[in-house]
PDB file of C-alpha atoms in Angstrom:
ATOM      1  CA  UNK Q   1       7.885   1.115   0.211  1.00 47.00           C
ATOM      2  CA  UNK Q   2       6.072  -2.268  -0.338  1.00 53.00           C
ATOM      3  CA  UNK Q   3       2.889  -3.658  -2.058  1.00 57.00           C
ATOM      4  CA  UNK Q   4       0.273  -5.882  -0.536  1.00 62.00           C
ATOM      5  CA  UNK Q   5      -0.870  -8.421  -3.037  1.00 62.00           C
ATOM      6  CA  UNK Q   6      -4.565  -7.460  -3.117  1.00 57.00           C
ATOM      7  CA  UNK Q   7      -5.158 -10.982  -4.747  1.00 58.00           C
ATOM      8  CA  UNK Q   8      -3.461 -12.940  -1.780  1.00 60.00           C
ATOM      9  CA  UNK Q   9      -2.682 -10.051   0.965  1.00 60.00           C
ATOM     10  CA  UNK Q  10       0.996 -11.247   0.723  1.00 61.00           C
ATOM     11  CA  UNK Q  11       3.929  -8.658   0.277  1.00 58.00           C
ATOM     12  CA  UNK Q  12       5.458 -11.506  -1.465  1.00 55.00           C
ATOM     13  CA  UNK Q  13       3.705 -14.312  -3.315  1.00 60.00           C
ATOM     14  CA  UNK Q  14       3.286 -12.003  -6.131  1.00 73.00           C
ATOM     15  CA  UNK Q  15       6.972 -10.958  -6.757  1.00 78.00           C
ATOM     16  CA  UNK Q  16       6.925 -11.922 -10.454  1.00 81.00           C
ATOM     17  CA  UNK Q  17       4.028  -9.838 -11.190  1.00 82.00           C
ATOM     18  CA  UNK Q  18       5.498  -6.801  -9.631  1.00 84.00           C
ATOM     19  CA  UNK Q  19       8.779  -7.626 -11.518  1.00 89.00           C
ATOM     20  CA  UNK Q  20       6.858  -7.803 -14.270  1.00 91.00           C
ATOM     21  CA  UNK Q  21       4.763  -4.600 -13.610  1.00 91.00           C
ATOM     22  CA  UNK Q  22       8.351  -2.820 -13.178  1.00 94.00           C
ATOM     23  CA  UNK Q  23       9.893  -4.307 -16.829  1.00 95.00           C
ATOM     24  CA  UNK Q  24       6.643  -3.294 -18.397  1.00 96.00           C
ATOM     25  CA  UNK Q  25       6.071  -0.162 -17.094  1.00 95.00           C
ATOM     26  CA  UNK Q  26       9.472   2.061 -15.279  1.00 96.00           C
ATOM     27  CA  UNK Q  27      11.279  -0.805 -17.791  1.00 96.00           C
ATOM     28  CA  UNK Q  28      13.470  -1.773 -14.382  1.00 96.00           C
ATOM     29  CA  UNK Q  29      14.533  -4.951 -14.014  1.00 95.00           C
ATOM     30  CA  UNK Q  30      13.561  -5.761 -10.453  1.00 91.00           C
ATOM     31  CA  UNK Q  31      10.377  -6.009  -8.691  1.00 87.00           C
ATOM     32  CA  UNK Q  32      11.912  -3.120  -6.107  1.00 88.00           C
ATOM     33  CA  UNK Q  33      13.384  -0.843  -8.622  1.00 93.00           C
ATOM     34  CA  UNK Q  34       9.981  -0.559 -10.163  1.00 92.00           C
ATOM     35  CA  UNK Q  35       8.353   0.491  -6.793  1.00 88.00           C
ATOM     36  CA  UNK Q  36      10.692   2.701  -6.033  1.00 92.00           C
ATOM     37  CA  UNK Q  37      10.271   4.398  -9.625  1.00 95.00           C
ATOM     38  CA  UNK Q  38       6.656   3.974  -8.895  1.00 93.00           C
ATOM     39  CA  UNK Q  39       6.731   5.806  -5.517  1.00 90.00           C
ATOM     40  CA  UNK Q  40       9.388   8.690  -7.441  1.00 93.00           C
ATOM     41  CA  UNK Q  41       6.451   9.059  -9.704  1.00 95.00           C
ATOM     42  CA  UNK Q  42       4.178   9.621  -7.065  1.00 93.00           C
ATOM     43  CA  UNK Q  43       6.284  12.252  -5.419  1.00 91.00           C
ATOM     44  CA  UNK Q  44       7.455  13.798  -8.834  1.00 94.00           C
ATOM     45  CA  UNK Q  45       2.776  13.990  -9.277  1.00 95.00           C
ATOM     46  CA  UNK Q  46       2.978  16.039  -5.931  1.00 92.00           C
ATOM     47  CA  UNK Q  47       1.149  13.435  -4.825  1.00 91.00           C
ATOM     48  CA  UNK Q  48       1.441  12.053  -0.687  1.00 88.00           C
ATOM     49  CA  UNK Q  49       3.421   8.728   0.319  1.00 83.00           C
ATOM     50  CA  UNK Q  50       2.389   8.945   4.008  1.00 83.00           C
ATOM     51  CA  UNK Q  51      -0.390   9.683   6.337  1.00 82.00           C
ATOM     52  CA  UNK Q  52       1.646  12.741   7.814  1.00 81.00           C
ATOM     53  CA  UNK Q  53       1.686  14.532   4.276  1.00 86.00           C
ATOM     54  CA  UNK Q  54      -1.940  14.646   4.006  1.00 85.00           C
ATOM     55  CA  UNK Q  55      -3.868  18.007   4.574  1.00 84.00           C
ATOM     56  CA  UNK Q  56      -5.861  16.169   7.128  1.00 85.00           C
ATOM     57  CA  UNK Q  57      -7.948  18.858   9.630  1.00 88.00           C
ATOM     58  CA  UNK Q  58      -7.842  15.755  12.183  1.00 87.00           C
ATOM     59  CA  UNK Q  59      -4.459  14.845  13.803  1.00 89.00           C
ATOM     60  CA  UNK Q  60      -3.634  10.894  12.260  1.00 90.00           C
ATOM     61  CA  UNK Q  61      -2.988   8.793  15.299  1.00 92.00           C
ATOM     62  CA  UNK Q  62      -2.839   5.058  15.754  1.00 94.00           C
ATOM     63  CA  UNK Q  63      -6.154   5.573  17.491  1.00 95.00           C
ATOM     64  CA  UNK Q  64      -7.935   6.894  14.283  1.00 94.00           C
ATOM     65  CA  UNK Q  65      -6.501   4.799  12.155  1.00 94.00           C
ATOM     66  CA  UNK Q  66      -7.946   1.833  14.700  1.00 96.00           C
ATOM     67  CA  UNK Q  67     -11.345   3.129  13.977  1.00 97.00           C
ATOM     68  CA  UNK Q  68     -11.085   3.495  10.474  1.00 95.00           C
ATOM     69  CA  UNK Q  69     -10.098  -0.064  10.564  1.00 95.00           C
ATOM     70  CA  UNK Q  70     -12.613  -1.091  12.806  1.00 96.00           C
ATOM     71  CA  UNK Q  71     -15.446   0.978  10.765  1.00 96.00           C
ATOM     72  CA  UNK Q  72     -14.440   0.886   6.939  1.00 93.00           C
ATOM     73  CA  UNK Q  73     -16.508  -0.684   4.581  1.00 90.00           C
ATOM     74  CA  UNK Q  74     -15.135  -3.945   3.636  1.00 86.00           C
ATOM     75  CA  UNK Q  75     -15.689  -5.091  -0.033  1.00 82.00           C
ATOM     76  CA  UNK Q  76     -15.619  -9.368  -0.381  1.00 80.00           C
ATOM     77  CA  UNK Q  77     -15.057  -8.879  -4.385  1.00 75.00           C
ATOM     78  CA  UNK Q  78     -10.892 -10.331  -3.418  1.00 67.00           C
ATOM     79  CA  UNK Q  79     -10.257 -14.204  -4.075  1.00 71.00           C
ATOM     80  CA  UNK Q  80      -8.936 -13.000  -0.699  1.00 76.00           C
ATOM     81  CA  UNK Q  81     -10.933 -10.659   2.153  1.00 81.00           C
ATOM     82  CA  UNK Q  82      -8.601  -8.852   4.687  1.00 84.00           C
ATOM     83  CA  UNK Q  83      -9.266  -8.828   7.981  1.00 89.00           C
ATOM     84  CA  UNK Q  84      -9.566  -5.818  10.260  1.00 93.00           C
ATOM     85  CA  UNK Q  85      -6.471  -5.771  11.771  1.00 93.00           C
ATOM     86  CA  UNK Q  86      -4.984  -6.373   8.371  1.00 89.00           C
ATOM     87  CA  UNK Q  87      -6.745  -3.042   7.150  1.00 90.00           C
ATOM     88  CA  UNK Q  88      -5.029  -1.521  10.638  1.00 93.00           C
ATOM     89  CA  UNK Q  89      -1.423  -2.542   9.788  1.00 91.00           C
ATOM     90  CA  UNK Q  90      -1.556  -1.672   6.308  1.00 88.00           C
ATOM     91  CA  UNK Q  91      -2.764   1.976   7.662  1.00 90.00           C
ATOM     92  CA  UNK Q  92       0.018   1.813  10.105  1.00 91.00           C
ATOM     93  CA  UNK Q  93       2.257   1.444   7.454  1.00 87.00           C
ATOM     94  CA  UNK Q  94       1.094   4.638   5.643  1.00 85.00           C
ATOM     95  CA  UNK Q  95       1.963   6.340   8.654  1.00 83.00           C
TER      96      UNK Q  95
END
């Protein structure tokens, strides 16, 4: 499981504020152990990790997720906006 920085879109540029996110929060020492305690959470909540676990009455291909992409709202309030196909592959990797 990974993060994109919402700040600068980068999975990594922002490694010491995830570290920090996991000392302060799962108190983990490492940027990964604290997602993966994050994401145990989630799971532990009941809660879905991928596209496929949703109770979706639509079948999630590629295609959709293409035109979710291609026709979501896009909100410029970032330092940083993300591009379409950024929206696509981050969707991609829900899948």
């Amino acid at each position: 499981m990974y993060i994109v920085c919402p700040s600068c879109g980068s999975k990594w540029n922002c490694y010491k504020k995830f570290t920090r996110f996991a000392q302060v929060v799962f108190d983990k020492q490492t940027a990964e152990e604290g997602l993966d305690a994050l994401e145990a959470f989630v799971k532990e909540c009941g809660l879905p990790t991928k596209m496929g676990q949703l109770r979706s009455k639509v079948e999630i291909t590629p295609e959709v997720l293409r035109k979710v992409a291609d026709t979501c709202n896009i909100i410029k309030c970032n330092p940083r906006t993300l591009a379409r196909d950024e929206v696509y592959d981050i969707l991609m990797e829900c899948m």
